[in-house]
PDB file of C-alpha atoms in Angstrom:
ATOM      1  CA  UNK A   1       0.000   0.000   0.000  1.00  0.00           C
ATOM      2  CA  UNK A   2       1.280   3.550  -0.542  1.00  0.00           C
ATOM      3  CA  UNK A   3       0.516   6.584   1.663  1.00  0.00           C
ATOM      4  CA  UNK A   4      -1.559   7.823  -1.722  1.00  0.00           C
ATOM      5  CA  UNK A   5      -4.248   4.888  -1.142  1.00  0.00           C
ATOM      6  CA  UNK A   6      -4.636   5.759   2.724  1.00  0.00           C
ATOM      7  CA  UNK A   7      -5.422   8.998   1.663  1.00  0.00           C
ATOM      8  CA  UNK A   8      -8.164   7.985  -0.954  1.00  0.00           C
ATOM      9  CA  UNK A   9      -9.581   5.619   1.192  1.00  0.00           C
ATOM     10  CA  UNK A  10     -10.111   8.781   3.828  1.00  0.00           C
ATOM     11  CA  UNK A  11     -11.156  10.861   1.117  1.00  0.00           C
ATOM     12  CA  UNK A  12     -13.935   8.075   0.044  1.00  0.00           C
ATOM     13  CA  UNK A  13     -14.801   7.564   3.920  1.00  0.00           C
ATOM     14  CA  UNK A  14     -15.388  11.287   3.995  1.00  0.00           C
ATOM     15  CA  UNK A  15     -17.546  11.383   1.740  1.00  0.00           C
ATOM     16  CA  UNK A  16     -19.666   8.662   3.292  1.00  0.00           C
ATOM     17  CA  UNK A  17     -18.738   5.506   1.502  1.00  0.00           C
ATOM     18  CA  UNK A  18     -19.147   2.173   3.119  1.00  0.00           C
ATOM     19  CA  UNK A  19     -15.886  -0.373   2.951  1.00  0.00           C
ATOM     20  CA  UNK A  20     -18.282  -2.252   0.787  1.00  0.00           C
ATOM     21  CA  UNK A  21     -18.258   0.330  -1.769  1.00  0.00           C
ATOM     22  CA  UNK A  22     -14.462   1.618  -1.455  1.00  0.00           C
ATOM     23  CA  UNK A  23     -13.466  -1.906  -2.484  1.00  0.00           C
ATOM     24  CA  UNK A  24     -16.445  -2.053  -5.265  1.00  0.00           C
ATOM     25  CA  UNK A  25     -14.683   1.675  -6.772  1.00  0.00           C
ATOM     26  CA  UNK A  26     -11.463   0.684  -6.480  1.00  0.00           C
ATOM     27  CA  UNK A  27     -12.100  -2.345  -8.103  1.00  0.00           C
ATOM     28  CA  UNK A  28     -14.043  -0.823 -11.018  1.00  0.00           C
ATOM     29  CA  UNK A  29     -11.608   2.551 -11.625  1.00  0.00           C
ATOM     30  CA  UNK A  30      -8.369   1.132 -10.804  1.00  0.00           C
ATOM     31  CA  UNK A  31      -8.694  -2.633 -11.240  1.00  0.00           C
ATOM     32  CA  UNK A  32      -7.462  -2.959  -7.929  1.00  0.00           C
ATOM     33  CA  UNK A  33      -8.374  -6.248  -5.750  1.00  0.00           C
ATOM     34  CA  UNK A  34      -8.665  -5.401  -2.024  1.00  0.00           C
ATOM     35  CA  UNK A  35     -10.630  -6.458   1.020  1.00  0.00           C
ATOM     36  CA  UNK A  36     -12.913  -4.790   2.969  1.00  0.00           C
ATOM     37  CA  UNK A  37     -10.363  -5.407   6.070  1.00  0.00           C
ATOM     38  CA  UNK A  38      -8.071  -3.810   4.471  1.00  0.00           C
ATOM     39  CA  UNK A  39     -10.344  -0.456   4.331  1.00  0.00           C
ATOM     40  CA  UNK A  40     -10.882  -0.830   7.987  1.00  0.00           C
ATOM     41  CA  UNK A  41      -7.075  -1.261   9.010  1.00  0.00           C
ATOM     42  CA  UNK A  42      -6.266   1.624   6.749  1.00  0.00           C
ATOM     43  CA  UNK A  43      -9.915   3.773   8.491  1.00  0.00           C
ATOM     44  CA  UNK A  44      -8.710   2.576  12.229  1.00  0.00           C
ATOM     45  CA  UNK A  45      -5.313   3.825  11.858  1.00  0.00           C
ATOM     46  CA  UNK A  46      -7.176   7.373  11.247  1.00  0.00           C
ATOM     47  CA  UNK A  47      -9.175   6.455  13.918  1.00  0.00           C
ATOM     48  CA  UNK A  48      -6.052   6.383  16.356  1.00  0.00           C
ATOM     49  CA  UNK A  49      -4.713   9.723  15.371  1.00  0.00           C
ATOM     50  CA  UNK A  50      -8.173  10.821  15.473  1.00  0.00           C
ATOM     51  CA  UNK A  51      -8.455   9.686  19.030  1.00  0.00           C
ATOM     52  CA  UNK A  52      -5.143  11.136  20.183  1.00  0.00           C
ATOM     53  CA  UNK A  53      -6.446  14.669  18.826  1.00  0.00           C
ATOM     54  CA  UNK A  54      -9.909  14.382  21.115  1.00  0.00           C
ATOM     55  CA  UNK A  55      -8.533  13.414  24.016  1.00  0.00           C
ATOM     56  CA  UNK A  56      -4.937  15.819  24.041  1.00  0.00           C
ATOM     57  CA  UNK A  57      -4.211  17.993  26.837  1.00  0.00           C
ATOM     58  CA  UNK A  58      -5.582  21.942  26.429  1.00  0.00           C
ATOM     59  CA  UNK A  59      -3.933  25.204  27.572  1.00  0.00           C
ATOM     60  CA  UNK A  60      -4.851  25.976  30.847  1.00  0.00           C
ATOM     61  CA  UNK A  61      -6.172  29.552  30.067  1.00  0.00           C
ATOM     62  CA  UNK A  62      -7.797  30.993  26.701  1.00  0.00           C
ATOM     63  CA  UNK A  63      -8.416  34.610  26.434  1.00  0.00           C
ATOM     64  CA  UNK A  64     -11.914  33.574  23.908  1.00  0.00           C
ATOM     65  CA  UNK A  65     -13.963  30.658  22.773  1.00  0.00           C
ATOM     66  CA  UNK A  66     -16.267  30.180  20.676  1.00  0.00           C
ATOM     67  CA  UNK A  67     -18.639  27.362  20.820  1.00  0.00           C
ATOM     68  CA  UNK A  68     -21.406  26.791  18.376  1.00  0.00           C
ATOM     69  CA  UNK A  69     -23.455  23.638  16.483  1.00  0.00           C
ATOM     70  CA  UNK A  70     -23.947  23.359  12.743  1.00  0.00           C
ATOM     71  CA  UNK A  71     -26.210  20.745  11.318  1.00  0.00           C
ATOM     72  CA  UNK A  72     -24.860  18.514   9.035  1.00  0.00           C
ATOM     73  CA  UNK A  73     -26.033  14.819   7.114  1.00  0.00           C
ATOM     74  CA  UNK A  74     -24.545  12.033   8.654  1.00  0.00           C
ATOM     75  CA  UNK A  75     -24.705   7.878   7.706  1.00  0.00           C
ATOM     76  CA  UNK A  76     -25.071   6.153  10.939  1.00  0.00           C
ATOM     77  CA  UNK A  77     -27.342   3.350   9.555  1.00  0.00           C
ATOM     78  CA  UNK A  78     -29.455   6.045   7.616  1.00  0.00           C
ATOM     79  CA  UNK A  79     -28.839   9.597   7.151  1.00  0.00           C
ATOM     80  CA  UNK A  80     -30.327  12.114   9.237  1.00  0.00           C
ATOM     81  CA  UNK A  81     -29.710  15.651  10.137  1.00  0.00           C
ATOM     82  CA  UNK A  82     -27.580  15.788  13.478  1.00  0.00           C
ATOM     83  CA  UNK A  83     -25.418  18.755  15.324  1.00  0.00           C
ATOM     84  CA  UNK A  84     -22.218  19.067  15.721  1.00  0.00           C
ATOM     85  CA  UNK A  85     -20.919  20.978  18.432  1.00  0.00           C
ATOM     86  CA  UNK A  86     -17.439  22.866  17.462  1.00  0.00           C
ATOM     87  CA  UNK A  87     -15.331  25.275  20.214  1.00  0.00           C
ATOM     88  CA  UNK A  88     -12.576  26.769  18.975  1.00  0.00           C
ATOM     89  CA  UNK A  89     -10.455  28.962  21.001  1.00  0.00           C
ATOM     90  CA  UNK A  90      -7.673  32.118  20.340  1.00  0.00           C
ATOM     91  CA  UNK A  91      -4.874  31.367  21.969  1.00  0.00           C
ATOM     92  CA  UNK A  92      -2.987  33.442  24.863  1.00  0.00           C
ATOM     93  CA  UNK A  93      -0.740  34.121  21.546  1.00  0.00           C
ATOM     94  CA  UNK A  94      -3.153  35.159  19.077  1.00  0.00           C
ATOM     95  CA  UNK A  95      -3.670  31.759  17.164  1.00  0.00           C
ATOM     96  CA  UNK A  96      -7.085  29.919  16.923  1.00  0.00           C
ATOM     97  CA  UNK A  97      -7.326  26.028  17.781  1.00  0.00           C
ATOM     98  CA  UNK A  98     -10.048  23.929  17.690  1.00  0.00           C
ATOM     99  CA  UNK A  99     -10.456  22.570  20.859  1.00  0.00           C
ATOM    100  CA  UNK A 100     -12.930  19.868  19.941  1.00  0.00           C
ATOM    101  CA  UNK A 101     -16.077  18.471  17.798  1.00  0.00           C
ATOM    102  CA  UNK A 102     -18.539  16.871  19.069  1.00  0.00           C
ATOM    103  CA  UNK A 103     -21.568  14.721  17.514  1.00  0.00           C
ATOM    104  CA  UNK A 104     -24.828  15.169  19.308  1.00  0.00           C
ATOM    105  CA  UNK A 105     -27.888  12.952  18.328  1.00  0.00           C
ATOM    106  CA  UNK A 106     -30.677  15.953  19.046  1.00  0.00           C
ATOM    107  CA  UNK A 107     -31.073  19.782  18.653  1.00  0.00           C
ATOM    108  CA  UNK A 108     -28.485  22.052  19.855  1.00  0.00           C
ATOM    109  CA  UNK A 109     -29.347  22.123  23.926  1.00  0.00           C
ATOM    110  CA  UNK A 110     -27.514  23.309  26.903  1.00  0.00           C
ATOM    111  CA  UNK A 111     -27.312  19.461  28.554  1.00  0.00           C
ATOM    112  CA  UNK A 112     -24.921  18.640  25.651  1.00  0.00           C
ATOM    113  CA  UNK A 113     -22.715  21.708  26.038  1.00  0.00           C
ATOM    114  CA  UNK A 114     -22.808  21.375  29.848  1.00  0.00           C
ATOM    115  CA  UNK A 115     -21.028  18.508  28.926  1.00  0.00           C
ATOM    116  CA  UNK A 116     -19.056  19.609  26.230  1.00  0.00           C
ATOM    117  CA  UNK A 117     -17.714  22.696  28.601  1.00  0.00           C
ATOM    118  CA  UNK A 118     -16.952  20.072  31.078  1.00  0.00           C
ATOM    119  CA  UNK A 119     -15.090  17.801  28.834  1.00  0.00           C
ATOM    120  CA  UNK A 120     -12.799  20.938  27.925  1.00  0.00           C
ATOM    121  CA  UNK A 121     -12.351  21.388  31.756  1.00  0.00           C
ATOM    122  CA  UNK A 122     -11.347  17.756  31.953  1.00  0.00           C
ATOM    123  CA  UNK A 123      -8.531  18.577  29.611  1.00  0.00           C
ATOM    124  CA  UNK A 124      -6.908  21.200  31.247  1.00  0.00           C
ATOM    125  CA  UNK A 125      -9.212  24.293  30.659  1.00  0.00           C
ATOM    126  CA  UNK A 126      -8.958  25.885  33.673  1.00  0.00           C
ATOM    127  CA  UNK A 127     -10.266  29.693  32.782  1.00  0.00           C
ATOM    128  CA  UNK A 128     -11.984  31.256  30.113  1.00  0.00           C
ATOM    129  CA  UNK A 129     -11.936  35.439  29.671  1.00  0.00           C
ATOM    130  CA  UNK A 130     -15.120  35.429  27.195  1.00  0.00           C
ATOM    131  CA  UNK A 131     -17.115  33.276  25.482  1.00  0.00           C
ATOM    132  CA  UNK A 132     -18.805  34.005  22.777  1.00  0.00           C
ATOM    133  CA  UNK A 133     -21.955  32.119  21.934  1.00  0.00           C
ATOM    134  CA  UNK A 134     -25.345  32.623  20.233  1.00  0.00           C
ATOM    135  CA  UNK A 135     -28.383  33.052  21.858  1.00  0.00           C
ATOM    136  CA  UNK A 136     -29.362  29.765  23.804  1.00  0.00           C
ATOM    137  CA  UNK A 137     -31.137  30.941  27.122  1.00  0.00           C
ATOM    138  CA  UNK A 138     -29.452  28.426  29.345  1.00  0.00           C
ATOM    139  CA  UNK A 139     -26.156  28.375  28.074  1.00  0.00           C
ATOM    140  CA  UNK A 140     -25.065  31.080  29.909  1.00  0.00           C
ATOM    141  CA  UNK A 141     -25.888  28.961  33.157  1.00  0.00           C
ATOM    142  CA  UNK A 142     -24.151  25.715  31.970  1.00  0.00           C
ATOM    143  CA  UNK A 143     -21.216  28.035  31.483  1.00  0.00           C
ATOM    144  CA  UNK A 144     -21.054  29.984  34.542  1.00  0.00           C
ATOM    145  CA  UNK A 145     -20.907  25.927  35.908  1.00  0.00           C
ATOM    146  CA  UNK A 146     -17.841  25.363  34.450  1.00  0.00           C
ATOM    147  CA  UNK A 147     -16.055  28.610  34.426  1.00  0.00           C
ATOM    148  CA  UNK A 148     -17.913  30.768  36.750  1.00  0.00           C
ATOM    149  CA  UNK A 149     -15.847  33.955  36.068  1.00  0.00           C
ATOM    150  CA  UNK A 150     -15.870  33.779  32.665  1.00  0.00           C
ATOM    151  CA  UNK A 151     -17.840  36.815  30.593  1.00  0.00           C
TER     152      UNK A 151
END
């Protein structure tokens, strides 16, 4: 295998192709025989770094964040419509990171970024100056539960 068909395996994964059908294209455009383990060793090795992202340790202060939800299609059995919950943060030295994504399997609510905030705590978030955040009533509250000086 060559780093080239990790990457279009990703790229078809992305997208929202089963191993089934990764195997069935490659087959049919390339002419390429391949199994459909071999699509999942090449998917759980992205899985790993994947993992290693989530879970890595945070700065301890951020000036901002910014936490929001956007809707977007995603093949879990069947497609449906579900929010994802992004915070990204400017750094003490001016840079932005994303601190995290998050799939949630309802409407944007302030249970799920209770825990979201408390996740971010959990990995070494220990202040936030200001958050900035659109106009859910009760996030304010699940913040101030978190990071009770925080603006």
């Amino acid at each position: 295998r060559t780093g080239a068909l990790d990457e279009m395996v990703l790229s078809l994964t992305a997208r929202g192709m089963t191993s089934g059908e990764i195997v069935a294209h490659l087959d049919e455009v390339y002419g390429m025989k391949t199994s459909k383990e071999t699509i999942s060793t090449i998917t759980d090795k992205a899985l790993d770094s994947m993992n290693e992202w989530r879970t890595r340790p945070l700065d301890a202060v951020y000036p901002v964040v910014f936490v929001d939800a956007i809707h977007v299609k995603i093949r879990d059995g069947q497609v449906a419509n579900r929010p994802i919950y992004v915070a990204i943060a400017v750094t003490a030295d001016g840079y932005r990171e994303i601190l995290g994504l998050w799939a949630g399997d309802g409407g944007e609510g302030a249970k799920f970024w209770q825990q979201v905030l408390t996740d971010l705590r959990n990995r070494g978030v220990r202040d936030v100056l200001m958050l900035v955040c659109d106009g859910l009533s009760a996030l304010p509250d699940a913040v101030a539960n978190v990071w009770p000086q925080t603006v």
